[in-house]
Structure formats: structure tokens, C-alpha cells
Amino acid sequence: MTDPTTDPFAEGCAWIEGEYVPIHEARIPILDTGFVRSDLTYDVVGVWQGRFFRLEDHLDRLLAGCQRIRLIPPRSREEIRAIMIETVRRSGLRDAYVEVVVTRGVPGQGERDPRKLSARLYAYAIPYVWIVRPELQERGTDVIVARDTRRIPPGSVDPTVKNFHWGDLVRGLFEAYDRDSLLPILPDGDGLVTEGPGFNVFALVDGVLRTPARGVLHGITRKTAIEIAEESGVEMRVEDLPVGSLYRATEIFLTSTAGGVIPVAHLDGAPVGTGAPGPVTSKIRDRYWELHTDPRLSEAVDYDS
Ligand code: PDG
């Protein structure tokens, strides 16, 4: 185990341009188009009790995203995987948030043609991040449906390619705070539910669990929740979800690598169901964490090598 008082990597470890550095020393080149143009894709994987959860699914999504926005990663899948594992090993973190970013790269002077750039890779591991801390998850969090903020349309920014275009999501967060809530759910221009800042949305409506099919990131936590629902005999539909149906939901939960399956207790200030996490949500949440030790979905980091 690393000692946080003496080990400079204990607060996190980054891989930048071929070198592993303590997280607070990691720097990116200021002209990188990832920074100045959000021209990139990224992924975030969770490590829980020393095990990566669904690393291969995250790598699949990262590489599919690169292809969709015509980025050629500078390293192979195997090299990217090894770098991610090494950032965790060097940090010593047992519960970690591991991010990998592929940017379009740094342009030569005056260069505006994205085809002329060479992609860059960045990766880091930091302590596990909670969108909603576990104590509050026990009671359920408060959300609003944003009224003044819509999710950017998929024809502008493809939400299935994980991206840093968080302008709408951050604007939604401020709207939630202004309305004495904690998190926003963003609708699209047709009054359908999309997602929120870092999470997908599920609602139990008329006894059927539903999550939006379109206009969202295909979350790995979402995928896991869908699989658990199906295995548990909960009727599950991936389909358009009108905002209005949220107000009839008896249970709502959010899903994210950063916090897992997050129960919602209040929507626009009114209780959802009983105003406490419901039985379907609790079952999926418990099973989600159980699966983190399942060797079919997780792999151990060898901290001693
Ligand atoms: N939708 C958006 C817009 C996201 O950014 C994320 C993940 C999800 C859905 C859920 O996907 P998954 O289940 O694969 O994690 N974002 C988280 C949270 C970022 C944060 O720090 O708030 C992530 O990037 O880990």
C-alpha cells in the first residue's frame, strides 16, 4: 500500500507523453486541440477494491468513438490498456476513477486542417469519484427536469462519442442549483428525456423499467443495469421516454461509472414514489456492486509487480 504522506503518486498518477507523473504535476500542451477545440474523445473506467470493472467494454467504446470522429489513436488497444493499468498500479489506489483521453493533437503553426494532426493520448488515475456520495444515495438524491436548458442535438455533437462538450450539462447544473436541487435531467427539443451531467436516466413507469434509446451516451453502467433488470425478470424497454412520463414514475435512478446506480428521491421538489429508494432500484444497485468482484466482468490490478 502506498503512503500518502511520502508517495507523490498517492493522490493519483497520470501518463503524459510517455511518462508517468504524479497527478498534480501532469500538464497538457496548451495548443492541444483537445483543450482549445474539445476535439477529442475519452472514457472513464472504475476500479473498485483493486479491480477494473468492464475495462474491455470501455476500450470498445473508446475505440469506436475514435473511429466515428476519425481519430487514429497513437497507441494500440493493448498499449492503452497497459497504460491505464499502470497508472492505477503506480498510484496504489484501490478505488479509482481512470480516465483516458485521445485528442486530435497539436497543430503546426496556422494549421486548421484536422486531417494534418497526429492524435495524442493522455491517461490518469485519481481516487474514485461520486456524482452523489454514498450516504445521500441511501436516501436518494434530488433532481429537476431542466426547463431552460436542452441537451445539444445529436446532429451537432454525437452523444454516443464520449465528449467534453459539457456547456449544456454545466448550464443544467446551475439551473438545478438555482432551483434548490442537486442535478438536472436534460430534455431534447422534442420533450424527450436524454441524460444529465455524467449519467444516464432510468424510470419505472407503469411497472416497466425504461431508459432513453436515443440522444444519449451508451453508458456501461446503463448496459449493466439493463442486463441486471433482464436477468431479474424486471420488464425493461429501451425506448423514447417523454419527459411527462417521469412524473408518473414510481422509481427513478441515474447510472454512471462515477457513483453507480443512484436512486432519485425527489423530482422537481416532489417525492418520486414513496420518496425513498424503491425495491427495483435497490435490487439493481446491490447487484451492480456485487458484479464488481465477478471475474467475468472485472480484472484485478497486480499492485506488487
Ligand atoms: N452520459 C454522460 C454525458 C456521461 O458523461 C456519462 C459518464 C454517462 C452518461 C454514463 O456512462 P457510464 O455508465 O459509461 O459511466 N460520465 C462519467 C461521469 C463524469 C463525472 O465526473 O461527472 C464519467 O465520465 O465517468
PDB file of N, CA, C and O in Angstrom, residues 13-81:
ATOM      1  N   CYS A  13      -2.065   9.331 -10.492  1.00  0.00           N
ATOM      2  CA  CYS A  13      -0.930   9.171 -11.397  1.00  0.00           C
ATOM      3  C   CYS A  13      -1.415   9.417 -12.816  1.00  0.00           C
ATOM      4  O   CYS A  13      -2.474   8.929 -13.210  1.00  0.00           O
ATOM      5  N   ALA A  14      -0.646  10.198 -13.569  1.00  0.00           N
ATOM      6  CA  ALA A  14      -1.006  10.453 -14.971  1.00  0.00           C
ATOM      7  C   ALA A  14       0.079   9.927 -15.891  1.00  0.00           C
ATOM      8  O   ALA A  14       1.250   9.806 -15.491  1.00  0.00           O
ATOM      9  N   TRP A  15      -0.327   9.627 -17.106  1.00  0.00           N
ATOM     10  CA  TRP A  15       0.620   9.267 -18.160  1.00  0.00           C
ATOM     11  C   TRP A  15       0.520  10.367 -19.206  1.00  0.00           C
ATOM     12  O   TRP A  15      -0.545  10.583 -19.792  1.00  0.00           O
ATOM     13  N   ILE A  16       1.616  11.109 -19.364  1.00  0.00           N
ATOM     14  CA  ILE A  16       1.623  12.217 -20.323  1.00  0.00           C
ATOM     15  C   ILE A  16       2.848  12.056 -21.210  1.00  0.00           C
ATOM     16  O   ILE A  16       3.972  12.022 -20.716  1.00  0.00           O
ATOM     17  N   GLU A  17       2.616  11.965 -22.492  1.00  0.00           N
ATOM     18  CA  GLU A  17       3.714  11.874 -23.464  1.00  0.00           C
ATOM     19  C   GLU A  17       4.781  10.866 -23.050  1.00  0.00           C
ATOM     20  O   GLU A  17       5.982  11.166 -23.039  1.00  0.00           O
ATOM     21  N   GLY A  18       4.316   9.691 -22.677  1.00  0.00           N
ATOM     22  CA  GLY A  18       5.248   8.598 -22.442  1.00  0.00           C
ATOM     23  C   GLY A  18       5.786   8.489 -21.032  1.00  0.00           C
ATOM     24  O   GLY A  18       6.559   7.585 -20.730  1.00  0.00           O
ATOM     25  N   GLU A  19       5.397   9.424 -20.155  1.00  0.00           N
ATOM     26  CA  GLU A  19       5.938   9.375 -18.798  1.00  0.00           C
ATOM     27  C   GLU A  19       4.845   9.316 -17.746  1.00  0.00           C
ATOM     28  O   GLU A  19       3.812   9.982 -17.895  1.00  0.00           O
ATOM     29  N   TYR A  20       5.096   8.566 -16.686  1.00  0.00           N
ATOM     30  CA  TYR A  20       4.170   8.527 -15.549  1.00  0.00           C
ATOM     31  C   TYR A  20       4.585   9.619 -14.574  1.00  0.00           C
ATOM     32  O   TYR A  20       5.751   9.691 -14.180  1.00  0.00           O
ATOM     33  N   VAL A  21       3.621  10.491 -14.224  1.00  0.00           N
ATOM     34  CA  VAL A  21       3.937  11.606 -13.323  1.00  0.00           C
ATOM     35  C   VAL A  21       2.860  11.708 -12.240  1.00  0.00           C
ATOM     36  O   VAL A  21       1.714  11.324 -12.472  1.00  0.00           O
ATOM     37  N   PRO A  22       3.216  12.251 -11.062  1.00  0.00           N
ATOM     38  CA  PRO A  22       2.185  12.486 -10.036  1.00  0.00           C
ATOM     39  C   PRO A  22       1.095  13.397 -10.611  1.00  0.00           C
ATOM     40  O   PRO A  22       1.406  14.319 -11.379  1.00  0.00           O
ATOM     41  N   ILE A  23      -0.148  13.157 -10.234  1.00  0.00           N
ATOM     42  CA  ILE A  23      -1.281  13.827 -10.872  1.00  0.00           C
ATOM     43  C   ILE A  23      -1.150  15.351 -10.837  1.00  0.00           C
ATOM     44  O   ILE A  23      -1.484  16.032 -11.808  1.00  0.00           O
ATOM     45  N   HIS A  24      -0.637  15.901  -9.741  1.00  0.00           N
ATOM     46  CA  HIS A  24      -0.580  17.362  -9.645  1.00  0.00           C
ATOM     47  C   HIS A  24       0.573  17.969 -10.447  1.00  0.00           C
ATOM     48  O   HIS A  24       0.670  19.188 -10.555  1.00  0.00           O
ATOM     49  N   GLU A  25       1.401  17.118 -11.010  1.00  0.00           N
ATOM     50  CA  GLU A  25       2.468  17.628 -11.882  1.00  0.00           C
ATOM     51  C   GLU A  25       2.135  17.444 -13.352  1.00  0.00           C
ATOM     52  O   GLU A  25       2.897  17.864 -14.221  1.00  0.00           O
ATOM     53  N   ALA A  26       0.994  16.784 -13.641  1.00  0.00           N
ATOM     54  CA  ALA A  26       0.662  16.469 -15.040  1.00  0.00           C
ATOM     55  C   ALA A  26       0.203  17.732 -15.767  1.00  0.00           C
ATOM     56  O   ALA A  26      -0.638  18.466 -15.274  1.00  0.00           O
ATOM     57  N   ARG A  27       0.750  17.976 -16.939  1.00  0.00           N
ATOM     58  CA  ARG A  27       0.411  19.163 -17.744  1.00  0.00           C
ATOM     59  C   ARG A  27       0.129  18.752 -19.178  1.00  0.00           C
ATOM     60  O   ARG A  27       0.791  17.869 -19.709  1.00  0.00           O
ATOM     61  N   ILE A  28      -0.815  19.449 -19.815  1.00  0.00           N
ATOM     62  CA  ILE A  28      -1.034  19.207 -21.238  1.00  0.00           C
ATOM     63  C   ILE A  28      -0.518  20.402 -22.033  1.00  0.00           C
ATOM     64  O   ILE A  28      -0.497  21.529 -21.524  1.00  0.00           O
ATOM     65  N   PRO A  29      -0.113  20.187 -23.282  1.00  0.00           N
ATOM     66  CA  PRO A  29       0.317  21.320 -24.118  1.00  0.00           C
ATOM     67  C   PRO A  29      -0.874  22.247 -24.368  1.00  0.00           C
ATOM     68  O   PRO A  29      -1.953  21.789 -24.729  1.00  0.00           O
ATOM     69  N   ILE A  30      -0.689  23.547 -24.176  1.00  0.00           N
ATOM     70  CA  ILE A  30      -1.810  24.481 -24.233  1.00  0.00           C
ATOM     71  C   ILE A  30      -2.432  24.562 -25.634  1.00  0.00           C
ATOM     72  O   ILE A  30      -3.606  24.906 -25.766  1.00  0.00           O
ATOM     73  N   LEU A  31      -1.700  24.221 -26.653  1.00  0.00           N
ATOM     74  CA  LEU A  31      -2.257  24.291 -28.009  1.00  0.00           C
ATOM     75  C   LEU A  31      -2.948  23.008 -28.445  1.00  0.00           C
ATOM     76  O   LEU A  31      -3.456  22.921 -29.560  1.00  0.00           O
ATOM     77  N   ASP A  32      -2.999  22.018 -27.579  1.00  0.00           N
ATOM     78  CA  ASP A  32      -3.677  20.768 -27.947  1.00  0.00           C
ATOM     79  C   ASP A  32      -5.141  21.076 -28.291  1.00  0.00           C
ATOM     80  O   ASP A  32      -5.851  21.731 -27.505  1.00  0.00           O
ATOM     81  N   THR A  33      -5.587  20.604 -29.449  1.00  0.00           N
ATOM     82  CA  THR A  33      -6.963  20.882 -29.889  1.00  0.00           C
ATOM     83  C   THR A  33      -8.001  20.236 -28.972  1.00  0.00           C
ATOM     84  O   THR A  33      -9.165  20.637 -28.998  1.00  0.00           O
ATOM     85  N   GLY A  34      -7.581  19.271 -28.165  1.00  0.00           N
ATOM     86  CA  GLY A  34      -8.490  18.741 -27.148  1.00  0.00           C
ATOM     87  C   GLY A  34      -8.896  19.850 -26.197  1.00  0.00           C
ATOM     88  O   GLY A  34     -10.065  19.966 -25.811  1.00  0.00           O
ATOM     89  N   PHE A  35      -7.929  20.695 -25.834  1.00  0.00           N
ATOM     90  CA  PHE A  35      -8.173  21.801 -24.912  1.00  0.00           C
ATOM     91  C   PHE A  35      -8.846  22.982 -25.620  1.00  0.00           C
ATOM     92  O   PHE A  35      -9.861  23.481 -25.146  1.00  0.00           O
ATOM     93  N   VAL A  36      -8.333  23.398 -26.751  1.00  0.00           N
ATOM     94  CA  VAL A  36      -8.850  24.630 -27.369  1.00  0.00           C
ATOM     95  C   VAL A  36     -10.067  24.415 -28.259  1.00  0.00           C
ATOM     96  O   VAL A  36     -10.770  25.370 -28.587  1.00  0.00           O
ATOM     97  N   ARG A  37     -10.345  23.157 -28.645  1.00  0.00           N
ATOM     98  CA  ARG A  37     -11.487  22.892 -29.531  1.00  0.00           C
ATOM     99  C   ARG A  37     -12.386  21.759 -29.035  1.00  0.00           C
ATOM    100  O   ARG A  37     -13.306  21.383 -29.760  1.00  0.00           O
ATOM    101  N   SER A  38     -12.092  21.201 -27.888  1.00  0.00           N
ATOM    102  CA  SER A  38     -12.810  19.994 -27.438  1.00  0.00           C
ATOM    103  C   SER A  38     -12.788  18.910 -28.509  1.00  0.00           C
ATOM    104  O   SER A  38     -13.747  18.154 -28.657  1.00  0.00           O
ATOM    105  N   ASP A  39     -11.718  18.888 -29.287  1.00  0.00           N
ATOM    106  CA  ASP A  39     -11.639  17.918 -30.391  1.00  0.00           C
ATOM    107  C   ASP A  39     -10.971  16.643 -29.865  1.00  0.00           C
ATOM    108  O   ASP A  39      -9.748  16.490 -29.922  1.00  0.00           O
ATOM    109  N   LEU A  40     -11.815  15.763 -29.328  1.00  0.00           N
ATOM    110  CA  LEU A  40     -11.285  14.574 -28.642  1.00  0.00           C
ATOM    111  C   LEU A  40     -12.401  13.583 -28.363  1.00  0.00           C
ATOM    112  O   LEU A  40     -13.580  13.886 -28.547  1.00  0.00           O
ATOM    113  N   THR A  41     -12.029  12.423 -27.912  1.00  0.00           N
ATOM    114  CA  THR A  41     -12.968  11.566 -27.204  1.00  0.00           C
ATOM    115  C   THR A  41     -12.238  10.987 -25.993  1.00  0.00           C
ATOM    116  O   THR A  41     -11.005  11.070 -25.903  1.00  0.00           O
ATOM    117  N   TYR A  42     -13.003  10.463 -25.054  1.00  0.00           N
ATOM    118  CA  TYR A  42     -12.381   9.964 -23.827  1.00  0.00           C
ATOM    119  C   TYR A  42     -13.233   8.845 -23.256  1.00  0.00           C
ATOM    120  O   TYR A  42     -14.334   8.570 -23.743  1.00  0.00           O
ATOM    121  N   ASP A  43     -12.712   8.209 -22.229  1.00  0.00           N
ATOM    122  CA  ASP A  43     -13.526   7.256 -21.496  1.00  0.00           C
ATOM    123  C   ASP A  43     -13.091   7.250 -20.032  1.00  0.00           C
ATOM    124  O   ASP A  43     -11.990   7.715 -19.709  1.00  0.00           O
ATOM    125  N   VAL A  44     -13.964   6.766 -19.187  1.00  0.00           N
ATOM    126  CA  VAL A  44     -13.661   6.676 -17.760  1.00  0.00           C
ATOM    127  C   VAL A  44     -14.063   5.291 -17.283  1.00  0.00           C
ATOM    128  O   VAL A  44     -15.189   4.846 -17.513  1.00  0.00           O
ATOM    129  N   VAL A  45     -13.120   4.631 -16.626  1.00  0.00           N
ATOM    130  CA  VAL A  45     -13.344   3.284 -16.118  1.00  0.00           C
ATOM    131  C   VAL A  45     -13.215   3.334 -14.596  1.00  0.00           C
ATOM    132  O   VAL A  45     -12.375   4.067 -14.069  1.00  0.00           O
ATOM    133  N   GLY A  46     -14.010   2.540 -13.918  1.00  0.00           N
ATOM    134  CA  GLY A  46     -13.913   2.470 -12.463  1.00  0.00           C
ATOM    135  C   GLY A  46     -13.025   1.314 -12.026  1.00  0.00           C
ATOM    136  O   GLY A  46     -13.017   0.253 -12.651  1.00  0.00           O
ATOM    137  N   VAL A  47     -12.265   1.567 -10.954  1.00  0.00           N
ATOM    138  CA  VAL A  47     -11.565   0.478 -10.262  1.00  0.00           C
ATOM    139  C   VAL A  47     -12.161   0.413  -8.867  1.00  0.00           C
ATOM    140  O   VAL A  47     -12.266   1.451  -8.191  1.00  0.00           O
ATOM    141  N   TRP A  48     -12.596  -0.761  -8.483  1.00  0.00           N
ATOM    142  CA  TRP A  48     -13.243  -0.915  -7.181  1.00  0.00           C
ATOM    143  C   TRP A  48     -12.580  -2.075  -6.453  1.00  0.00           C
ATOM    144  O   TRP A  48     -12.448  -3.153  -7.006  1.00  0.00           O
ATOM    145  N   GLN A  49     -12.112  -1.808  -5.236  1.00  0.00           N
ATOM    146  CA  GLN A  49     -11.414  -2.818  -4.436  1.00  0.00           C
ATOM    147  C   GLN A  49     -10.333  -3.519  -5.256  1.00  0.00           C
ATOM    148  O   GLN A  49     -10.214  -4.747  -5.265  1.00  0.00           O
ATOM    149  N   GLY A  50      -9.577  -2.702  -5.974  1.00  0.00           N
ATOM    150  CA  GLY A  50      -8.430  -3.220  -6.714  1.00  0.00           C
ATOM    151  C   GLY A  50      -8.746  -3.934  -8.004  1.00  0.00           C
ATOM    152  O   GLY A  50      -7.875  -4.588  -8.579  1.00  0.00           O
ATOM    153  N   ARG A  51      -9.987  -3.801  -8.491  1.00  0.00           N
ATOM    154  CA  ARG A  51     -10.353  -4.482  -9.747  1.00  0.00           C
ATOM    155  C   ARG A  51     -10.978  -3.500 -10.737  1.00  0.00           C
ATOM    156  O   ARG A  51     -11.886  -2.742 -10.374  1.00  0.00           O
ATOM    157  N   PHE A  52     -10.502  -3.542 -11.988  1.00  0.00           N
ATOM    158  CA  PHE A  52     -11.144  -2.787 -13.066  1.00  0.00           C
ATOM    159  C   PHE A  52     -12.504  -3.403 -13.360  1.00  0.00           C
ATOM    160  O   PHE A  52     -12.632  -4.628 -13.424  1.00  0.00           O
ATOM    161  N   PHE A  53     -13.523  -2.560 -13.576  1.00  0.00           N
ATOM    162  CA  PHE A  53     -14.854  -3.055 -13.928  1.00  0.00           C
ATOM    163  C   PHE A  53     -15.116  -2.808 -15.417  1.00  0.00           C
ATOM    164  O   PHE A  53     -15.056  -1.675 -15.888  1.00  0.00           O
ATOM    165  N   ARG A  54     -15.359  -3.877 -16.139  1.00  0.00           N
ATOM    166  CA  ARG A  54     -15.727  -3.853 -17.564  1.00  0.00           C
ATOM    167  C   ARG A  54     -14.740  -3.043 -18.413  1.00  0.00           C
ATOM    168  O   ARG A  54     -15.154  -2.270 -19.288  1.00  0.00           O
ATOM    169  N   LEU A  55     -13.456  -3.229 -18.152  1.00  0.00           N
ATOM    170  CA  LEU A  55     -12.425  -2.498 -18.898  1.00  0.00           C
ATOM    171  C   LEU A  55     -12.552  -2.718 -20.404  1.00  0.00           C
ATOM    172  O   LEU A  55     -12.404  -1.782 -21.192  1.00  0.00           O
ATOM    173  N   GLU A  56     -12.833  -3.963 -20.823  1.00  0.00           N
ATOM    174  CA  GLU A  56     -12.910  -4.232 -22.272  1.00  0.00           C
ATOM    175  C   GLU A  56     -14.076  -3.476 -22.917  1.00  0.00           C
ATOM    176  O   GLU A  56     -13.952  -2.985 -24.037  1.00  0.00           O
ATOM    177  N   ASP A  57     -15.199  -3.356 -22.203  1.00  0.00           N
ATOM    178  CA  ASP A  57     -16.334  -2.593 -22.742  1.00  0.00           C
ATOM    179  C   ASP A  57     -15.965  -1.113 -22.915  1.00  0.00           C
ATOM    180  O   ASP A  57     -16.358  -0.470 -23.875  1.00  0.00           O
ATOM    181  N   HIS A  58     -15.235  -0.595 -21.943  1.00  0.00           N
ATOM    182  CA  HIS A  58     -14.824   0.815 -22.045  1.00  0.00           C
ATOM    183  C   HIS A  58     -13.846   1.009 -23.193  1.00  0.00           C
ATOM    184  O   HIS A  58     -13.932   2.008 -23.925  1.00  0.00           O
ATOM    185  N   LEU A  59     -12.923   0.057 -23.383  1.00  0.00           N
ATOM    186  CA  LEU A  59     -11.971   0.180 -24.503  1.00  0.00           C
ATOM    187  C   LEU A  59     -12.709   0.073 -25.837  1.00  0.00           C
ATOM    188  O   LEU A  59     -12.399   0.799 -26.784  1.00  0.00           O
ATOM    189  N   ASP A  60     -13.695  -0.823 -25.904  1.00  0.00           N
ATOM    190  CA  ASP A  60     -14.509  -0.932 -27.134  1.00  0.00           C
ATOM    191  C   ASP A  60     -15.150   0.418 -27.459  1.00  0.00           C
ATOM    192  O   ASP A  60     -15.125   0.875 -28.597  1.00  0.00           O
ATOM    193  N   ARG A  61     -15.735   1.033 -26.424  1.00  0.00           N
ATOM    194  CA  ARG A  61     -16.438   2.309 -26.659  1.00  0.00           C
ATOM    195  C   ARG A  61     -15.459   3.407 -27.052  1.00  0.00           C
ATOM    196  O   ARG A  61     -15.739   4.200 -27.956  1.00  0.00           O
ATOM    197  N   LEU A  62     -14.312   3.450 -26.388  1.00  0.00           N
ATOM    198  CA  LEU A  62     -13.297   4.473 -26.716  1.00  0.00           C
ATOM    199  C   LEU A  62     -12.872   4.347 -28.178  1.00  0.00           C
ATOM    200  O   LEU A  62     -12.828   5.335 -28.916  1.00  0.00           O
ATOM    201  N   LEU A  63     -12.570   3.120 -28.594  1.00  0.00           N
ATOM    202  CA  LEU A  63     -12.039   2.935 -29.954  1.00  0.00           C
ATOM    203  C   LEU A  63     -13.131   3.146 -31.004  1.00  0.00           C
ATOM    204  O   LEU A  63     -12.860   3.686 -32.077  1.00  0.00           O
ATOM    205  N   ALA A  64     -14.374   2.769 -30.685  1.00  0.00           N
ATOM    206  CA  ALA A  64     -15.480   3.048 -31.604  1.00  0.00           C
ATOM    207  C   ALA A  64     -15.666   4.559 -31.745  1.00  0.00           C
ATOM    208  O   ALA A  64     -15.906   5.078 -32.842  1.00  0.00           O
ATOM    209  N   GLY A  65     -15.534   5.274 -30.627  1.00  0.00           N
ATOM    210  CA  GLY A  65     -15.660   6.741 -30.639  1.00  0.00           C
ATOM    211  C   GLY A  65     -14.564   7.377 -31.493  1.00  0.00           C
ATOM    212  O   GLY A  65     -14.821   8.289 -32.283  1.00  0.00           O
ATOM    213  N   CYS A  66     -13.336   6.882 -31.346  1.00  0.00           N
ATOM    214  CA  CYS A  66     -12.216   7.403 -32.158  1.00  0.00           C
ATOM    215  C   CYS A  66     -12.547   7.261 -33.634  1.00  0.00           C
ATOM    216  O   CYS A  66     -12.355   8.187 -34.432  1.00  0.00           O
ATOM    217  N   GLN A  67     -13.066   6.069 -33.984  1.00  0.00           N
ATOM    218  CA  GLN A  67     -13.375   5.819 -35.384  1.00  0.00           C
ATOM    219  C   GLN A  67     -14.449   6.784 -35.905  1.00  0.00           C
ATOM    220  O   GLN A  67     -14.325   7.337 -36.991  1.00  0.00           O
ATOM    221  N   ARG A  68     -15.465   7.003 -35.083  1.00  0.00           N
ATOM    222  CA  ARG A  68     -16.572   7.858 -35.513  1.00  0.00           C
ATOM    223  C   ARG A  68     -16.132   9.287 -35.761  1.00  0.00           C
ATOM    224  O   ARG A  68     -16.685   9.970 -36.617  1.00  0.00           O
ATOM    225  N   ILE A  69     -15.173   9.785 -34.973  1.00  0.00           N
ATOM    226  CA  ILE A  69     -14.723  11.166 -35.203  1.00  0.00           C
ATOM    227  C   ILE A  69     -13.375  11.213 -35.944  1.00  0.00           C
ATOM    228  O   ILE A  69     -12.708  12.235 -35.972  1.00  0.00           O
ATOM    229  N   ARG A  70     -13.016  10.066 -36.541  1.00  0.00           N
ATOM    230  CA  ARG A  70     -11.837   9.980 -37.404  1.00  0.00           C
ATOM    231  C   ARG A  70     -10.544  10.347 -36.692  1.00  0.00           C
ATOM    232  O   ARG A  70      -9.741  11.151 -37.176  1.00  0.00           O
ATOM    233  N   LEU A  71     -10.381   9.737 -35.522  1.00  0.00           N
ATOM    234  CA  LEU A  71      -9.135   9.884 -34.767  1.00  0.00           C
ATOM    235  C   LEU A  71      -8.404   8.555 -34.831  1.00  0.00           C
ATOM    236  O   LEU A  71      -9.015   7.508 -34.571  1.00  0.00           O
ATOM    237  N   ILE A  72      -7.136   8.597 -35.126  1.00  0.00           N
ATOM    238  CA  ILE A  72      -6.347   7.359 -35.076  1.00  0.00           C
ATOM    239  C   ILE A  72      -5.501   7.407 -33.809  1.00  0.00           C
ATOM    240  O   ILE A  72      -4.580   8.218 -33.706  1.00  0.00           O
ATOM    241  N   PRO A  73      -5.833   6.563 -32.806  1.00  0.00           N
ATOM    242  CA  PRO A  73      -5.078   6.638 -31.541  1.00  0.00           C
ATOM    243  C   PRO A  73      -3.601   6.347 -31.781  1.00  0.00           C
ATOM    244  O   PRO A  73      -3.266   5.504 -32.619  1.00  0.00           O
ATOM    245  N   PRO A  74      -2.749   7.048 -31.042  1.00  0.00           N
ATOM    246  CA  PRO A  74      -1.311   6.865 -31.254  1.00  0.00           C
ATOM    247  C   PRO A  74      -0.755   5.576 -30.659  1.00  0.00           C
ATOM    248  O   PRO A  74       0.410   5.272 -30.866  1.00  0.00           O
ATOM    249  N   ARG A  75      -1.556   4.859 -29.917  1.00  0.00           N
ATOM    250  CA  ARG A  75      -1.121   3.587 -29.320  1.00  0.00           C
ATOM    251  C   ARG A  75      -2.170   2.529 -29.584  1.00  0.00           C
ATOM    252  O   ARG A  75      -3.346   2.840 -29.793  1.00  0.00           O
ATOM    253  N   SER A  76      -1.741   1.268 -29.517  1.00  0.00           N
ATOM    254  CA  SER A  76      -2.666   0.158 -29.749  1.00  0.00           C
ATOM    255  C   SER A  76      -3.583  -0.031 -28.544  1.00  0.00           C
ATOM    256  O   SER A  76      -3.309   0.472 -27.444  1.00  0.00           O
ATOM    257  N   ARG A  77      -4.637  -0.791 -28.771  1.00  0.00           N
ATOM    258  CA  ARG A  77      -5.557  -1.122 -27.670  1.00  0.00           C
ATOM    259  C   ARG A  77      -4.805  -1.741 -26.481  1.00  0.00           C
ATOM    260  O   ARG A  77      -5.029  -1.381 -25.329  1.00  0.00           O
ATOM    261  N   GLU A  78      -3.896  -2.672 -26.792  1.00  0.00           N
ATOM    262  CA  GLU A  78      -3.151  -3.361 -25.729  1.00  0.00           C
ATOM    263  C   GLU A  78      -2.275  -2.357 -24.966  1.00  0.00           C
ATOM    264  O   GLU A  78      -2.164  -2.428 -23.744  1.00  0.00           O
ATOM    265  N   GLU A  79      -1.652  -1.435 -25.710  1.00  0.00           N
ATOM    266  CA  GLU A  79      -0.810  -0.430 -25.039  1.00  0.00           C
ATOM    267  C   GLU A  79      -1.656   0.503 -24.181  1.00  0.00           C
ATOM    268  O   GLU A  79      -1.268   0.853 -23.059  1.00  0.00           O
ATOM    269  N   ILE A  80      -2.814   0.899 -24.700  1.00  0.00           N
ATOM    270  CA  ILE A  80      -3.697   1.786 -23.920  1.00  0.00           C
ATOM    271  C   ILE A  80      -4.132   1.082 -22.635  1.00  0.00           C
ATOM    272  O   ILE A  80      -4.087   1.651 -21.538  1.00  0.00           O
ATOM    273  N   ARG A  81      -4.526  -0.190 -22.770  1.00  0.00           N
ATOM    274  CA  ARG A  81      -4.944  -0.954 -21.595  1.00  0.00           C
ATOM    275  C   ARG A  81      -3.805  -1.012 -20.563  1.00  0.00           C
ATOM    276  O   ARG A  81      -4.004  -0.757 -19.372  1.00  0.00           O
TER     277      ARG A  81
END
